[in-house]
Tab-separated table of C-alpha atoms in Angstrom:
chain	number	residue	atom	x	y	z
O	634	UNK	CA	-9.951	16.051	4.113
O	635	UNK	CA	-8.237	15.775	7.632
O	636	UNK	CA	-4.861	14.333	8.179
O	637	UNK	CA	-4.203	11.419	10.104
O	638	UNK	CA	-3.047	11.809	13.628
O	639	UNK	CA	0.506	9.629	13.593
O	640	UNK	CA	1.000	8.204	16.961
O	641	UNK	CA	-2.931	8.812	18.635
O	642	UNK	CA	-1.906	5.059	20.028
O	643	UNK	CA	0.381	6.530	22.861
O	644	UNK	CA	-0.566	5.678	26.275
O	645	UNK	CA	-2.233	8.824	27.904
O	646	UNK	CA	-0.777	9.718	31.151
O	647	UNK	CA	-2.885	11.360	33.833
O	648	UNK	CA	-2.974	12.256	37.155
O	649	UNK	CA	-5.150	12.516	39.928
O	650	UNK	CA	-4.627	14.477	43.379
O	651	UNK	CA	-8.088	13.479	44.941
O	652	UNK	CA	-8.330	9.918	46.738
O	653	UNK	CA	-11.159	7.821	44.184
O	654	UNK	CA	-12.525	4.388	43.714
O	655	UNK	CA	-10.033	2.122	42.776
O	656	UNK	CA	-9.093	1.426	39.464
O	657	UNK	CA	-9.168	-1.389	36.913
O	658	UNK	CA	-5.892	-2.703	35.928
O	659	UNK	CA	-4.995	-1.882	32.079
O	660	UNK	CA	-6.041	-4.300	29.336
O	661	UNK	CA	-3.042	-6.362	28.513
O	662	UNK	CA	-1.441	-7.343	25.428
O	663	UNK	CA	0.605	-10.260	24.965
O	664	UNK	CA	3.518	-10.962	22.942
O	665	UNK	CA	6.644	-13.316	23.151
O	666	UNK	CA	9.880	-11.808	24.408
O	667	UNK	CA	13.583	-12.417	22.876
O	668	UNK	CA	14.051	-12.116	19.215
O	669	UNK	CA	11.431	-9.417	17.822
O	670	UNK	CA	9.738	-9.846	14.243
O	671	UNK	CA	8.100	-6.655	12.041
O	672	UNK	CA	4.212	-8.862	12.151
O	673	UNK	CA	3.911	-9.262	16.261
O	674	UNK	CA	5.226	-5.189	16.326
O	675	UNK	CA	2.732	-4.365	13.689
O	676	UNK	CA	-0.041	-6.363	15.649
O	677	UNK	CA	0.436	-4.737	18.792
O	678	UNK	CA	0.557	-1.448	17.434
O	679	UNK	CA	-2.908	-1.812	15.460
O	680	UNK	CA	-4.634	-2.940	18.340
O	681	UNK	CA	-3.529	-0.138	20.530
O	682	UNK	CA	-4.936	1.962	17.882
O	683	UNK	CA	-8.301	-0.073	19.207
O	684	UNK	CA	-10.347	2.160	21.952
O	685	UNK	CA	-10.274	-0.862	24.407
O	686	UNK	CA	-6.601	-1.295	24.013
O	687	UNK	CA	-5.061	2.678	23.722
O	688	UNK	CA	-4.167	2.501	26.943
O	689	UNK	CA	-3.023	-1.243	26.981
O	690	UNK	CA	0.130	-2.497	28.507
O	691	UNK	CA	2.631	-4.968	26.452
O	692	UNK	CA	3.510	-8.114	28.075
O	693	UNK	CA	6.281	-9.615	25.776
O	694	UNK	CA	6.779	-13.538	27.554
O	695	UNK	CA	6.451	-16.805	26.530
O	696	UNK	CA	5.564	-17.830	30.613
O	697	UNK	CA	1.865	-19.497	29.882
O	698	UNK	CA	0.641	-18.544	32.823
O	699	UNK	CA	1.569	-14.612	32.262
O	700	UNK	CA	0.044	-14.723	29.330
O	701	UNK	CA	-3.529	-16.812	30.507
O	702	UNK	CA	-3.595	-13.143	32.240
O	703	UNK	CA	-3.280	-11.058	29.121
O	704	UNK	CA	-6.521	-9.968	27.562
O	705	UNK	CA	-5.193	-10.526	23.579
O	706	UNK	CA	-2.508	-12.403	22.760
O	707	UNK	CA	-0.807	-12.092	19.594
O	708	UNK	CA	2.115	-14.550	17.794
O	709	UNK	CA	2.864	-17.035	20.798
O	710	UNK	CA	0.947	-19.363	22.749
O	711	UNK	CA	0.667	-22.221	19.819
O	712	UNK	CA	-3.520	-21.064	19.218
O	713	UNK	CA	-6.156	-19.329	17.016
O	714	UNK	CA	-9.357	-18.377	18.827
O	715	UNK	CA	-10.766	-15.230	17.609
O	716	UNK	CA	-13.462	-15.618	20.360
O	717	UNK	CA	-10.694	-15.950	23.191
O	718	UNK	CA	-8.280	-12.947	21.307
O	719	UNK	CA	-5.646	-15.665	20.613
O	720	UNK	CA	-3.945	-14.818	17.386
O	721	UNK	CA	-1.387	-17.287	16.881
O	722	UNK	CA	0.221	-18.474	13.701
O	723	UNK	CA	2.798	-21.033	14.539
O	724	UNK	CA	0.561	-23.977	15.123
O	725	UNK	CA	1.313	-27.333	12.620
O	726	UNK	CA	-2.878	-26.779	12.018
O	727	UNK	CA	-2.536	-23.054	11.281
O	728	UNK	CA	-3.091	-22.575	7.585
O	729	UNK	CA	-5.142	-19.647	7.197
O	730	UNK	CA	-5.532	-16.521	4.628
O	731	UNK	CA	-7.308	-14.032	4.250
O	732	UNK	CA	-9.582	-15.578	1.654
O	733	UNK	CA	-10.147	-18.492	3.651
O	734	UNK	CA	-11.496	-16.176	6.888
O	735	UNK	CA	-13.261	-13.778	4.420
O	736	UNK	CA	-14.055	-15.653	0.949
O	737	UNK	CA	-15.020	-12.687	-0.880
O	738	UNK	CA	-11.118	-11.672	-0.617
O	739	UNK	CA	-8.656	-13.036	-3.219
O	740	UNK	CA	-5.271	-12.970	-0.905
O	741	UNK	CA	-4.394	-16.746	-0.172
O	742	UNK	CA	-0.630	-15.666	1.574
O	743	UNK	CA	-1.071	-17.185	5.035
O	744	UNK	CA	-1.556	-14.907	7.402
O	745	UNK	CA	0.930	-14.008	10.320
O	746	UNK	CA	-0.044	-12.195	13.881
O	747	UNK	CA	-0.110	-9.024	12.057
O	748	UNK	CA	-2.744	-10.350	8.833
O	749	UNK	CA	-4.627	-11.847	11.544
O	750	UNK	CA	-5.592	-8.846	14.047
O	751	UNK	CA	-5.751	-6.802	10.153
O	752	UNK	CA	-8.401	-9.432	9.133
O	753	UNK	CA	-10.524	-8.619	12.533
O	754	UNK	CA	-9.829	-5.431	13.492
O	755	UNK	CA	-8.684	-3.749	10.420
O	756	UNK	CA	-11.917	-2.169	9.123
O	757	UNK	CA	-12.809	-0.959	12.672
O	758	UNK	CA	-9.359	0.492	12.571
O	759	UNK	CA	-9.654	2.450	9.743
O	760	UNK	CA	-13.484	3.981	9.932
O	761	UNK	CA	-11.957	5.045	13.517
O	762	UNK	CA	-8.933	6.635	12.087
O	763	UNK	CA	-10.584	8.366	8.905
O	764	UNK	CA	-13.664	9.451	10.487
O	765	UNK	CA	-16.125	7.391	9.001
O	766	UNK	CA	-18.785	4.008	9.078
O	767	UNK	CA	-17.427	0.665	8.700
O	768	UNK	CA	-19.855	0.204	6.154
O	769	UNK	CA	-18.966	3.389	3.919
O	770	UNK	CA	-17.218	2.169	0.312
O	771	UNK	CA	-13.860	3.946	1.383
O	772	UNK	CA	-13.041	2.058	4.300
O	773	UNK	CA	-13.962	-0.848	2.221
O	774	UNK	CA	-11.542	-0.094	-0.871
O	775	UNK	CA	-8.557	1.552	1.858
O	776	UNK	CA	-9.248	-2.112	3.711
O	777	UNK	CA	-8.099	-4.111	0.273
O	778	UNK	CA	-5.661	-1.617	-0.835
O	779	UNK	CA	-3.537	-1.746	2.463
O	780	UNK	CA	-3.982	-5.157	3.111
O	781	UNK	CA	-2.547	-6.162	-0.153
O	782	UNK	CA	-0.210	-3.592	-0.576
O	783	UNK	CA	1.401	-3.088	3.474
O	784	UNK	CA	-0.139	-6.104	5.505
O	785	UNK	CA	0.450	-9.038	3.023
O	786	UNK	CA	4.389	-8.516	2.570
O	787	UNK	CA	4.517	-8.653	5.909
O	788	UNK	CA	2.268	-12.098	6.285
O	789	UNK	CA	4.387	-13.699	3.424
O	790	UNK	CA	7.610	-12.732	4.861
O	791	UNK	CA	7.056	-13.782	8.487
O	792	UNK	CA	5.641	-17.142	6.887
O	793	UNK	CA	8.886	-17.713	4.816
O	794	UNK	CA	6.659	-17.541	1.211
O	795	UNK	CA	8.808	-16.265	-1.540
O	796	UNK	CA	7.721	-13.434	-3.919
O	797	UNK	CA	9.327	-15.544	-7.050
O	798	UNK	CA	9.132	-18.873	-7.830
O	799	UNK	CA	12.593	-18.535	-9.057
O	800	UNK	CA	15.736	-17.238	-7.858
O	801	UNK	CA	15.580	-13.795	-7.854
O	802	UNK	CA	17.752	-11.070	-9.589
O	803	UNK	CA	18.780	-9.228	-6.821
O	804	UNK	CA	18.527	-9.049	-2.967
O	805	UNK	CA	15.329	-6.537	-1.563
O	806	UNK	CA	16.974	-5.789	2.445
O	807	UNK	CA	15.758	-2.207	2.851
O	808	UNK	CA	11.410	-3.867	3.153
O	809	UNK	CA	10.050	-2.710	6.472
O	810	UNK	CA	10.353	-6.500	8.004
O	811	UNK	CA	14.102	-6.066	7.650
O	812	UNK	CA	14.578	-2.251	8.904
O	813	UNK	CA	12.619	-3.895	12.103
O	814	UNK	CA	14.745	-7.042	12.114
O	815	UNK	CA	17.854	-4.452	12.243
O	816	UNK	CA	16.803	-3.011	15.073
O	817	UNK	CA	17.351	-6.397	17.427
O	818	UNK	CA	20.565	-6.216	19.444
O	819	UNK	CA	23.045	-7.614	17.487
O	820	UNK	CA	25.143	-11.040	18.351
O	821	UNK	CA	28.080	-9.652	20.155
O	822	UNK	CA	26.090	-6.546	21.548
O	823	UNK	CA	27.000	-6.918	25.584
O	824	UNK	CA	22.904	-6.015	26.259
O	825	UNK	CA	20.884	-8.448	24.582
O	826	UNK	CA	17.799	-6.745	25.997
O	827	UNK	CA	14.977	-6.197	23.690
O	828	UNK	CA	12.257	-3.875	24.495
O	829	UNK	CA	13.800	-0.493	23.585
O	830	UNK	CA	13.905	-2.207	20.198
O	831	UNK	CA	10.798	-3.507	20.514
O	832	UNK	CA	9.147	-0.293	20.940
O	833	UNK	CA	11.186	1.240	18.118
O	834	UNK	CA	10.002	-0.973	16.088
O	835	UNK	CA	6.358	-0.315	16.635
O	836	UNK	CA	6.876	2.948	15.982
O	837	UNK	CA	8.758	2.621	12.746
O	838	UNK	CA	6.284	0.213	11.451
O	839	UNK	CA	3.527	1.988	12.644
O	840	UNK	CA	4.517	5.237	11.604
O	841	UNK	CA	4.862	3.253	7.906
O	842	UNK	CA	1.538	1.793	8.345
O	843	UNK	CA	-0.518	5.718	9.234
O	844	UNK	CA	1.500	7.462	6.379
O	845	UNK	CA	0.408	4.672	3.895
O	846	UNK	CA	-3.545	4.990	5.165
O	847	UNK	CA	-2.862	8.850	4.747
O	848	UNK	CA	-1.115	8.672	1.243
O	849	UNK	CA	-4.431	6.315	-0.103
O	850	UNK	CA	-6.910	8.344	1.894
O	851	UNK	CA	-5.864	11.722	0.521
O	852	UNK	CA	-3.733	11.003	-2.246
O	853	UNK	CA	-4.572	7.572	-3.951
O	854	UNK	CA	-8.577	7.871	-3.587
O	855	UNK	CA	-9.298	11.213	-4.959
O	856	UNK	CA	-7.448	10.707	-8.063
O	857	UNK	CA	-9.387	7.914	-9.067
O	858	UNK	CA	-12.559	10.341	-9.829
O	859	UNK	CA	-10.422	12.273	-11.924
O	860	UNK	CA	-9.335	8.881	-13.850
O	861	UNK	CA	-12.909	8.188	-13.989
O	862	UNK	CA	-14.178	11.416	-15.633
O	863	UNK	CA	-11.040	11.240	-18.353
O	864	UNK	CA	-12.514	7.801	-19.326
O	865	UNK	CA	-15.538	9.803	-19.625
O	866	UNK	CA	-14.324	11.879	-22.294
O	867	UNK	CA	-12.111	10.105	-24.068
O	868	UNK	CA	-13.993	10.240	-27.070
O	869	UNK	CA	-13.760	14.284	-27.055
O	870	UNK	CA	-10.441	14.450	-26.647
O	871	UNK	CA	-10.011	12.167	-29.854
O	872	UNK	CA	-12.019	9.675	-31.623
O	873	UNK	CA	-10.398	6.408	-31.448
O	874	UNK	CA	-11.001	6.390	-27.547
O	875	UNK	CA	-7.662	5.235	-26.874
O	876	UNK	CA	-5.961	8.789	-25.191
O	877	UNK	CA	-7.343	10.651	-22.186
O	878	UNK	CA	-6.532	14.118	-21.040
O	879	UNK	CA	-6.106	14.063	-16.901
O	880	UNK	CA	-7.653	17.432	-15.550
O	881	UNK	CA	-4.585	17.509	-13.132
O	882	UNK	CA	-0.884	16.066	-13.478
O	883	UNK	CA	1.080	14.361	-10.779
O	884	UNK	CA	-1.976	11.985	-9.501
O	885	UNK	CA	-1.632	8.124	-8.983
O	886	UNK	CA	-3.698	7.285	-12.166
O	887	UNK	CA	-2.459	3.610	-13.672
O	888	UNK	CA	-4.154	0.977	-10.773
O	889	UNK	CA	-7.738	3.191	-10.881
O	890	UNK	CA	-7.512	3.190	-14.850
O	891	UNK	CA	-6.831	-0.492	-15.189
O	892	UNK	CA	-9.578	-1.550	-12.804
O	893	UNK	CA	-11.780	1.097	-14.043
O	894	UNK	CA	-11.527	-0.298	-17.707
O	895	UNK	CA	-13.113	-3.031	-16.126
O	896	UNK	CA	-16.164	-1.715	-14.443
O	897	UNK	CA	-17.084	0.776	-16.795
O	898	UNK	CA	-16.718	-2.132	-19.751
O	899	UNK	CA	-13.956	-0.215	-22.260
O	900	UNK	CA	-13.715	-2.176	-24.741
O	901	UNK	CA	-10.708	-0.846	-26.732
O	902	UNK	CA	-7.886	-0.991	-24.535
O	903	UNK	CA	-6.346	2.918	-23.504
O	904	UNK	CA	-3.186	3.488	-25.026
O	905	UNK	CA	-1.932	6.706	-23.600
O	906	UNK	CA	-2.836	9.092	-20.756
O	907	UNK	CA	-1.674	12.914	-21.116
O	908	UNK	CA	-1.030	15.880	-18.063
O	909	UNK	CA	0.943	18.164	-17.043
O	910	UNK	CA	4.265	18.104	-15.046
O	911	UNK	CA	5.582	20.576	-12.303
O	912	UNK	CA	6.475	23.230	-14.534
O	913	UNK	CA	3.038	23.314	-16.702
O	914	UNK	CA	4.943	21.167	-19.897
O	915	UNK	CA	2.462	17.940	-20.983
O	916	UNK	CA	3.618	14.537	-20.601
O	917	UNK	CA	2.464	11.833	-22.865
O	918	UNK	CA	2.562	8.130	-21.263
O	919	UNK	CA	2.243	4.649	-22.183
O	920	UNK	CA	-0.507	2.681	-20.441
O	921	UNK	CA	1.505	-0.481	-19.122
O	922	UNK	CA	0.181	-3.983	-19.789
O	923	UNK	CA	-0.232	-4.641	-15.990
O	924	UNK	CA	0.492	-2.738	-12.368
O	925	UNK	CA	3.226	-4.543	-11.831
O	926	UNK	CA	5.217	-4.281	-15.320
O	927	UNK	CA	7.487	-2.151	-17.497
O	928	UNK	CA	5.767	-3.523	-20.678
O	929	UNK	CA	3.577	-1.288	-22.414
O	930	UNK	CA	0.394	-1.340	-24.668
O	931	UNK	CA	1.675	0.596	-27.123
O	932	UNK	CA	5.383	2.432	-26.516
O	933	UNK	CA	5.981	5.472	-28.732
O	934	UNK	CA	7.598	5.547	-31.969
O	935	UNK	CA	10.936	3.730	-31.789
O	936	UNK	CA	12.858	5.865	-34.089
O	937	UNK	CA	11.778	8.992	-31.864
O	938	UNK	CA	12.910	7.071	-28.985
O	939	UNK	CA	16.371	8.617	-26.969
O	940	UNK	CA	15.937	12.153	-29.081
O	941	UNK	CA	15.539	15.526	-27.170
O	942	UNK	CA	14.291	19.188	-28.237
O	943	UNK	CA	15.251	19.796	-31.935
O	944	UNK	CA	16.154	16.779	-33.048
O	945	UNK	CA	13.072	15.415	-32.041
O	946	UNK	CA	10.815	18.033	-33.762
O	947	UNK	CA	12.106	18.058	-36.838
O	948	UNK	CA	12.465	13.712	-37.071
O	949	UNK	CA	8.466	13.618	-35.881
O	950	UNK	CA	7.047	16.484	-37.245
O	951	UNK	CA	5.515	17.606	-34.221
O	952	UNK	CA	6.478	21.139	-32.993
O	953	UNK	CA	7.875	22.143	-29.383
O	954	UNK	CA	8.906	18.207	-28.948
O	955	UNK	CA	10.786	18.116	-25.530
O	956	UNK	CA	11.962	14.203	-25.146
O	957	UNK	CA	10.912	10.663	-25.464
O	958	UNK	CA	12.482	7.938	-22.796
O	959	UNK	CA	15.032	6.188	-24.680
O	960	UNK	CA	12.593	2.651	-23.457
O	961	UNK	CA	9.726	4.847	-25.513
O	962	UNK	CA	7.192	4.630	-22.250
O	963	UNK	CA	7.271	8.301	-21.928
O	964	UNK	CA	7.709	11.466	-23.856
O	965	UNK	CA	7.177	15.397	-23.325
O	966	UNK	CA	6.107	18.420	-25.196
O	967	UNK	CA	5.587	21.947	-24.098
O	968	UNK	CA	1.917	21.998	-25.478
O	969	UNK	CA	-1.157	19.952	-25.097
O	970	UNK	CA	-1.318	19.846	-28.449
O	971	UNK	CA	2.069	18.570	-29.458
O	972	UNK	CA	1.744	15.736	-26.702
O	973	UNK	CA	-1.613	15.309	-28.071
O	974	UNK	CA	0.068	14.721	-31.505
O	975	UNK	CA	2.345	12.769	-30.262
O	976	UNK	CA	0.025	10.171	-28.897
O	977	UNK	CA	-1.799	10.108	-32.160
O	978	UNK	CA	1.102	9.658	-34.194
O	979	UNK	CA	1.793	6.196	-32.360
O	980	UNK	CA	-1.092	5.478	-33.098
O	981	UNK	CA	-1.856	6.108	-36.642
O	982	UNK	CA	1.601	3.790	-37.145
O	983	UNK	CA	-0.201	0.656	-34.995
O	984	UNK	CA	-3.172	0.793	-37.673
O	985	UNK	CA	-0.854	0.891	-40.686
O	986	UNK	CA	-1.253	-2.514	-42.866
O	987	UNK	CA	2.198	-3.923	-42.537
């Protein structure tokens, strides 16, 4: 599996010592100047990733008739016309998502400059950067998983939409919409000039964006056949069906088991997965309730819960014991079997009459 060239969006320069026909300007790229946001750098960045726009120049204005002369404009100029490449989101009659461009989708956050050249562009972007068909499953599943786990933030925070409905606990400033809001000259900076930052921030967001297709493409995706040949075999490695056995530690299992429950119809709920951990020692974890949660199915015995080594082994009964997380979500033991035990101890507890 190939790894993803980073910055393959850089203008190419070349040179030419032999007089020739003259040649076409560069496709332009419109943006508005001043004040910079993370979704307009993110748009432009993606659609220099496009073949027709690698070599594009950036036009960052808010003069109409400059940018009447750009061939795409993106987050100024008050309009939506995917027919003229106008990709505005500021407009009072703006209001859409990407379900409401592409029904089959469930994401209702409306979109900013950046959801909006993702919506049209994004598949192309990604068959052209992994390789592959538009049509071909991955690019379809890498096309849902970044939108709603890289492109989204950044629609809802451009837009203003809150992640909580209430006041929330504490204050998230490190997202990548705020590293590329730091990077606009500050109030009492004596240059207020903005493109160096401009094209900083393309980079830093685009550099975020590439990593995150690599991670899924190479990382995320192949683990979830090894999620989906545990569920398998769940029933050999014991016979309630509620523990599997991963065939390698340290993959992204817990979104690809949850959905997977789903489309290959498990009907009693998993309770714990087991693997190994850097140094060949099993693990034994809690399936959570939901992706986005620290509650669990089932935790592990509370009175094991906090105890190490020893202590451990001789309170459970279970030999070579190693820990279990004082929240009960996690414990360890040097042997398959002992994790293995572990699990099924939990277990046997849940189905006691109380």
């Amino acid at each position: 599996m190939r790894m993803l060239r980073l910055f393959a969006w850089a203008p190419r320069v070349t040179r030419s010592f032999m007089p020739g026909p003259k040649r076409a300007r560069p496709s332009r790229i419109g943006t508005h100047g001043g004040t910079f946001h993370c979704d307009e750098a993110l748009a432009c960045f993606l659609l220099k990733l496009l073949p027709s726009y690698q070599d594009a120049e950036i036009i960052r204005t808010r003069d109409p008739q400059l940018l009447s002369s750009c061939d795409v404009v993106v987050d100024v100029g008050g309009e939506y016309d995917p027919q003229k490449h106008r990709y505005d989101h500021h407009q009072r009659s703006f209001n859409e998502s990407m379900h409401s461009l592409k029904p089959d989708k469930p994401w209702q956050t409306k979109l900013s400059s950046a959801g909006l050249v993702y919506v049209h562009f994004g598949s192309q972007i990604l068959a052209n950067k992994l390789g592959l068909k538009e049509e071909d499953p991955v690019v379809h599943l890498l096309y849902d998983k970044l939108y709603e786990n890289f492109v989204e933030e950044i629609d809802a925070i451009d837009n203003g939409i809150s992640q909580w409905d209430e006041e929330p606990r504490y204050t998230m400033s490190t997202n990548v919409s705020s590293r590329v809001g730091y990077l606009n000259p500050r109030w009492n900076d004596k240059d207020q000039d903005t493109e160096a930052g401009f094209q900083k921030a393309m980079t830093l967001v685009g550099h975020e964006f590439l990593d995150r297709l690599d991670y899924y493409y190479r990382s995320w995706h192949p683990a979830r056949s090894l999620v989906e040949d545990a569920i398998r075999q769940r029933f050999e490695v014991d016979p309630s069906g509620e523990i599997l056995v991963l065939a390698q530690g340290g993959c992204p299992w817990k979104e690809h088991l949850l959905q997977l429950e789903q489309m290959m119809d498990v009907k009693k709920p998993l309770k714990f997965v087991l693997y190994t951990d850097l140094s060949g020692q099993w693990r034994v974890q809690c399936v959570p309730v939901g992706l986005r949660t620290f509650q669990n199915r089932l935790p592990l015995l509370e009175e094991w819960r906090g105890l190490r080594e020893e202590d451990l082994s001789q309170l459970s009964g279970i030999p070579d014991c190693i820990f279990v997380h004082s929240s009960g979500f996690i414990g360890g033991n040097r042997t398959k079997e002992g994790a293995l035990e572990m699990a099924r101890k939990t277990l046997a507890q849940q189905a006691e009459p109380n």
